[in-house]
Amino acid sequence: MRIALFPGTFDPVTFGHLDIIERSIPLFDKLYIGIGINSNKKPMFSAEQRVHWLEEIFKNEPKIESVIYEGLTVDCCRRIQANYILRGIRYVNDFEYEKAIADMNRSLDENIETVFLTCLPKYTSVASTLVRDVLRYGGDVSQFVPDVVLKTIRQSDPKILFA
């Protein structure tokens, strides 16, 4: 069985993420979207909120499931029995960074292969970090995030979002 983990922070989920996920569905029998908890990053949205968004977006796609994990991505792969890691690439410098991580992961577990998908050109500038910056300064992010995310943003107390 071809089981993949698509790890990331997804803080927030963007159309760029959805592009990679949707185009990867035919490639795998099961795709886990891994919400990574990184102690060096302070997320804008809770991991549970991000899982909720993904569950809502993909409620009609039985191949997709979300997991929250902390620690090494390869350890999460072992736990969910994934033999592939899916990564999205926007620019050449993304590839250089991602290849270094893929090489490290391969060194840690030679049975886990990393698969790269390039995003559609219209999503190359869509990054969660940039979306959070636009939000912090009160900008409109509706062209970058799905409706379920936008709904949460519009209902959120700005003091909570920007603490």
PDB file of C-alpha atoms in Angstrom:
ATOM      1  CA  MET A   1       0.000   0.000   0.000  1.00  0.00           C
ATOM      2  CA  ARG A   2       1.285   3.491  -0.889  1.00  0.00           C
ATOM      3  CA  ILE A   3       0.870   5.578   2.260  1.00  0.00           C
ATOM      4  CA  ALA A   4       2.211   9.130   2.350  1.00  0.00           C
ATOM      5  CA  LEU A   5       2.641  11.817   4.967  1.00  0.00           C
ATOM      6  CA  PHE A   6       2.390  15.457   3.896  1.00  0.00           C
ATOM      7  CA  PRO A   7       4.029  17.237   6.850  1.00  0.00           C
ATOM      8  CA  GLY A   8       3.820  20.933   7.564  1.00  0.00           C
ATOM      9  CA  THR A   9       2.457  23.528   9.912  1.00  0.00           C
ATOM     10  CA  PHE A  10      -0.534  24.500   7.741  1.00  0.00           C
ATOM     11  CA  ASP A  11      -0.842  27.688   9.791  1.00  0.00           C
ATOM     12  CA  PRO A  12      -3.182  28.529   8.084  1.00  0.00           C
ATOM     13  CA  VAL A  13      -4.171  26.087   5.350  1.00  0.00           C
ATOM     14  CA  THR A  14      -3.776  27.816   1.972  1.00  0.00           C
ATOM     15  CA  PHE A  15      -4.772  27.185  -1.615  1.00  0.00           C
ATOM     16  CA  GLY A  16      -1.126  26.238  -2.213  1.00  0.00           C
ATOM     17  CA  HIS A  17      -1.459  23.382   0.280  1.00  0.00           C
ATOM     18  CA  LEU A  18      -4.723  22.260  -1.311  1.00  0.00           C
ATOM     19  CA  ASP A  19      -3.123  22.274  -4.757  1.00  0.00           C
ATOM     20  CA  ILE A  20      -0.433  19.812  -3.640  1.00  0.00           C
ATOM     21  CA  ILE A  21      -2.890  17.648  -1.682  1.00  0.00           C
ATOM     22  CA  GLU A  22      -5.473  17.415  -4.449  1.00  0.00           C
ATOM     23  CA  ARG A  23      -2.919  16.570  -7.127  1.00  0.00           C
ATOM     24  CA  SER A  24      -1.341  13.912  -4.908  1.00  0.00           C
ATOM     25  CA  ILE A  25      -4.561  11.992  -4.223  1.00  0.00           C
ATOM     26  CA  PRO A  26      -4.225   9.739  -7.323  1.00  0.00           C
ATOM     27  CA  LEU A  27      -0.610   8.940  -6.402  1.00  0.00           C
ATOM     28  CA  PHE A  28      -1.281   7.353  -3.021  1.00  0.00           C
ATOM     29  CA  ASP A  29      -3.679   4.878  -1.446  1.00  0.00           C
ATOM     30  CA  LYS A  30      -3.719   6.918   1.768  1.00  0.00           C
ATOM     31  CA  LEU A  31      -2.515  10.452   2.476  1.00  0.00           C
ATOM     32  CA  TYR A  32      -1.974  11.701   6.001  1.00  0.00           C
ATOM     33  CA  ILE A  33      -1.682  15.429   6.433  1.00  0.00           C
ATOM     34  CA  GLY A  34       0.717  15.842   9.330  1.00  0.00           C
ATOM     35  CA  ILE A  35       0.322  18.941  11.458  1.00  0.00           C
ATOM     36  CA  GLY A  36       3.801  19.294  12.864  1.00  0.00           C
ATOM     37  CA  ILE A  37       4.268  20.869  16.267  1.00  0.00           C
ATOM     38  CA  ASN A  38       7.499  22.853  16.296  1.00  0.00           C
ATOM     39  CA  SER A  39       8.538  24.244  19.688  1.00  0.00           C
ATOM     40  CA  ASN A  40      10.516  26.994  17.896  1.00  0.00           C
ATOM     41  CA  LYS A  41       7.407  28.374  16.187  1.00  0.00           C
ATOM     42  CA  LYS A  42       4.442  30.105  17.786  1.00  0.00           C
ATOM     43  CA  PRO A  43       1.434  29.227  15.658  1.00  0.00           C
ATOM     44  CA  MET A  44      -1.372  31.660  14.951  1.00  0.00           C
ATOM     45  CA  PHE A  45      -3.980  28.872  14.986  1.00  0.00           C
ATOM     46  CA  SER A  46      -4.187  25.806  17.213  1.00  0.00           C
ATOM     47  CA  ALA A  47      -3.263  22.408  15.800  1.00  0.00           C
ATOM     48  CA  GLU A  48      -6.820  21.286  16.527  1.00  0.00           C
ATOM     49  CA  GLN A  49      -8.192  24.190  14.478  1.00  0.00           C
ATOM     50  CA  ARG A  50      -5.946  23.252  11.552  1.00  0.00           C
ATOM     51  CA  VAL A  51      -7.080  19.616  11.749  1.00  0.00           C
ATOM     52  CA  HIS A  52     -10.696  20.804  11.809  1.00  0.00           C
ATOM     53  CA  TRP A  53     -10.155  22.827   8.625  1.00  0.00           C
ATOM     54  CA  LEU A  54      -8.567  19.891   6.828  1.00  0.00           C
ATOM     55  CA  GLU A  55     -11.280  17.492   7.970  1.00  0.00           C
ATOM     56  CA  GLU A  56     -13.945  19.897   6.731  1.00  0.00           C
ATOM     57  CA  ILE A  57     -12.220  20.516   3.387  1.00  0.00           C
ATOM     58  CA  PHE A  58     -11.637  16.804   2.721  1.00  0.00           C
ATOM     59  CA  LYS A  59     -14.729  15.369   4.415  1.00  0.00           C
ATOM     60  CA  ASN A  60     -15.691  13.590   1.175  1.00  0.00           C
ATOM     61  CA  GLU A  61     -12.221  12.195   0.453  1.00  0.00           C
ATOM     62  CA  PRO A  62     -11.739   8.864   2.281  1.00  0.00           C
ATOM     63  CA  LYS A  63      -8.047   8.663   1.344  1.00  0.00           C
ATOM     64  CA  ILE A  64      -7.168  11.704   3.467  1.00  0.00           C
ATOM     65  CA  GLU A  65      -6.706  11.855   7.218  1.00  0.00           C
ATOM     66  CA  SER A  66      -5.004  14.422   9.454  1.00  0.00           C
ATOM     67  CA  VAL A  67      -2.617  13.736  12.316  1.00  0.00           C
ATOM     68  CA  ILE A  68      -0.849  15.961  14.811  1.00  0.00           C
ATOM     69  CA  TYR A  69       2.727  15.038  15.575  1.00  0.00           C
ATOM     70  CA  GLU A  70       5.785  16.306  17.370  1.00  0.00           C
ATOM     71  CA  GLY A  71       9.353  15.228  16.799  1.00  0.00           C
ATOM     72  CA  LEU A  72      10.926  13.596  13.795  1.00  0.00           C
ATOM     73  CA  THR A  73       8.840  13.282  10.658  1.00  0.00           C
ATOM     74  CA  VAL A  74      10.249   9.786  10.038  1.00  0.00           C
ATOM     75  CA  ASP A  75       8.981   8.714  13.478  1.00  0.00           C
ATOM     76  CA  CYS A  76       5.504   9.891  12.504  1.00  0.00           C
ATOM     77  CA  CYS A  77       5.851   7.978   9.216  1.00  0.00           C
ATOM     78  CA  ARG A  78       6.707   4.815  11.125  1.00  0.00           C
ATOM     79  CA  ARG A  79       3.738   5.317  13.462  1.00  0.00           C
ATOM     80  CA  ILE A  80       1.235   5.660  10.590  1.00  0.00           C
ATOM     81  CA  GLN A  81       3.130   3.146   8.397  1.00  0.00           C
ATOM     82  CA  ALA A  82       3.834   5.740   5.673  1.00  0.00           C
ATOM     83  CA  ASN A  83       6.540   4.845   3.198  1.00  0.00           C
ATOM     84  CA  TYR A  84       6.458   8.229   1.435  1.00  0.00           C
ATOM     85  CA  ILE A  85       6.842  11.838   2.500  1.00  0.00           C
ATOM     86  CA  LEU A  86       5.132  14.352   0.227  1.00  0.00           C
ATOM     87  CA  ARG A  87       6.582  17.833  -0.121  1.00  0.00           C
ATOM     88  CA  GLY A  88       5.532  20.813  -2.192  1.00  0.00           C
ATOM     89  CA  ILE A  89       8.044  22.936  -4.067  1.00  0.00           C
ATOM     90  CA  ARG A  90       7.443  26.551  -5.100  1.00  0.00           C
ATOM     91  CA  TYR A  91      10.906  27.787  -6.043  1.00  0.00           C
ATOM     92  CA  VAL A  92      14.383  26.412  -6.725  1.00  0.00           C
ATOM     93  CA  ASN A  93      15.563  27.426  -3.245  1.00  0.00           C
ATOM     94  CA  ASP A  94      12.653  25.382  -1.805  1.00  0.00           C
ATOM     95  CA  PHE A  95      14.092  22.356  -3.586  1.00  0.00           C
ATOM     96  CA  GLU A  96      17.570  22.867  -2.130  1.00  0.00           C
ATOM     97  CA  TYR A  97      16.152  23.123   1.396  1.00  0.00           C
ATOM     98  CA  GLU A  98      13.738  20.221   0.932  1.00  0.00           C
ATOM     99  CA  LYS A  99      16.406  17.995  -0.633  1.00  0.00           C
ATOM    100  CA  ALA A 100      18.617  18.432   2.428  1.00  0.00           C
ATOM    101  CA  ILE A 101      15.715  17.383   4.662  1.00  0.00           C
ATOM    102  CA  ALA A 102      14.875  14.470   2.342  1.00  0.00           C
ATOM    103  CA  ASP A 103      18.494  13.294   2.461  1.00  0.00           C
ATOM    104  CA  MET A 104      18.479  13.423   6.263  1.00  0.00           C
ATOM    105  CA  ASN A 105      15.172  11.559   6.442  1.00  0.00           C
ATOM    106  CA  ARG A 106      16.508   8.921   4.043  1.00  0.00           C
ATOM    107  CA  SER A 107      19.580   8.546   6.260  1.00  0.00           C
ATOM    108  CA  LEU A 108      17.320   7.998   9.268  1.00  0.00           C
ATOM    109  CA  ASP A 109      15.077   5.494   7.462  1.00  0.00           C
ATOM    110  CA  GLU A 110      16.043   4.146   4.053  1.00  0.00           C
ATOM    111  CA  ASN A 111      12.532   2.744   3.532  1.00  0.00           C
ATOM    112  CA  ILE A 112      10.911   6.187   3.418  1.00  0.00           C
ATOM    113  CA  GLU A 113      11.069   7.995   0.084  1.00  0.00           C
ATOM    114  CA  THR A 114      10.376  11.711  -0.388  1.00  0.00           C
ATOM    115  CA  VAL A 115       8.207  12.752  -3.331  1.00  0.00           C
ATOM    116  CA  PHE A 116       8.235  16.357  -4.534  1.00  0.00           C
ATOM    117  CA  LEU A 117       5.382  18.055  -6.351  1.00  0.00           C
ATOM    118  CA  THR A 118       5.747  21.532  -7.762  1.00  0.00           C
ATOM    119  CA  CYS A 119       2.835  23.843  -7.148  1.00  0.00           C
ATOM    120  CA  LEU A 120       0.899  25.495  -9.912  1.00  0.00           C
ATOM    121  CA  PRO A 121       2.438  28.854 -10.906  1.00  0.00           C
ATOM    122  CA  LYS A 122      -0.506  30.802  -9.505  1.00  0.00           C
ATOM    123  CA  TYR A 123       0.370  29.526  -6.012  1.00  0.00           C
ATOM    124  CA  THR A 124       4.114  30.199  -5.955  1.00  0.00           C
ATOM    125  CA  SER A 125       3.705  33.309  -3.820  1.00  0.00           C
ATOM    126  CA  VAL A 126       1.193  31.730  -1.426  1.00  0.00           C
ATOM    127  CA  ALA A 127       2.958  30.789   1.805  1.00  0.00           C
ATOM    128  CA  SER A 128       1.433  30.487   5.262  1.00  0.00           C
ATOM    129  CA  THR A 129       4.097  32.834   6.646  1.00  0.00           C
ATOM    130  CA  LEU A 130       3.111  35.563   4.189  1.00  0.00           C
ATOM    131  CA  VAL A 131      -0.597  34.971   4.804  1.00  0.00           C
ATOM    132  CA  ARG A 132      -0.015  35.394   8.559  1.00  0.00           C
ATOM    133  CA  ASP A 133       1.857  38.658   7.874  1.00  0.00           C
ATOM    134  CA  VAL A 134      -1.058  39.969   5.812  1.00  0.00           C
ATOM    135  CA  LEU A 135      -3.436  38.984   8.633  1.00  0.00           C
ATOM    136  CA  ARG A 136      -1.303  40.689  11.295  1.00  0.00           C
ATOM    137  CA  TYR A 137      -1.609  43.960   9.436  1.00  0.00           C
ATOM    138  CA  GLY A 138      -5.328  43.644   8.776  1.00  0.00           C
ATOM    139  CA  GLY A 139      -5.115  42.705   5.104  1.00  0.00           C
ATOM    140  CA  ASP A 140      -7.551  40.636   3.076  1.00  0.00           C
ATOM    141  CA  VAL A 141      -6.405  37.022   2.657  1.00  0.00           C
ATOM    142  CA  SER A 142      -9.512  35.741   0.861  1.00  0.00           C
ATOM    143  CA  GLN A 143      -7.580  35.023  -2.340  1.00  0.00           C
ATOM    144  CA  PHE A 144      -5.106  32.794  -0.477  1.00  0.00           C
ATOM    145  CA  VAL A 145      -7.203  30.611   1.859  1.00  0.00           C
ATOM    146  CA  PRO A 146     -10.258  28.357   1.473  1.00  0.00           C
ATOM    147  CA  ASP A 147     -13.676  29.517   2.709  1.00  0.00           C
ATOM    148  CA  VAL A 148     -13.603  27.390   5.882  1.00  0.00           C
ATOM    149  CA  VAL A 149     -10.350  29.110   6.933  1.00  0.00           C
ATOM    150  CA  LEU A 150     -11.640  32.537   5.952  1.00  0.00           C
ATOM    151  CA  LYS A 151     -14.774  31.970   8.019  1.00  0.00           C
ATOM    152  CA  THR A 152     -12.665  31.206  11.115  1.00  0.00           C
ATOM    153  CA  ILE A 153     -10.492  34.251  10.522  1.00  0.00           C
ATOM    154  CA  ARG A 154     -13.512  36.524  10.199  1.00  0.00           C
ATOM    155  CA  GLN A 155     -15.055  35.108  13.394  1.00  0.00           C
ATOM    156  CA  SER A 156     -11.838  35.287  15.431  1.00  0.00           C
ATOM    157  CA  ASP A 157     -11.091  37.882  18.020  1.00  0.00           C
ATOM    158  CA  PRO A 158      -8.073  39.842  16.705  1.00  0.00           C
ATOM    159  CA  LYS A 159      -6.577  39.872  20.208  1.00  0.00           C
ATOM    160  CA  ILE A 160      -6.450  36.055  20.106  1.00  0.00           C
ATOM    161  CA  LEU A 161      -5.064  35.918  16.575  1.00  0.00           C
ATOM    162  CA  PHE A 162      -2.292  38.404  17.130  1.00  0.00           C
ATOM    163  CA  ALA A 163      -1.239  37.659  20.695  1.00  0.00           C
TER     164      ALA A 163
END
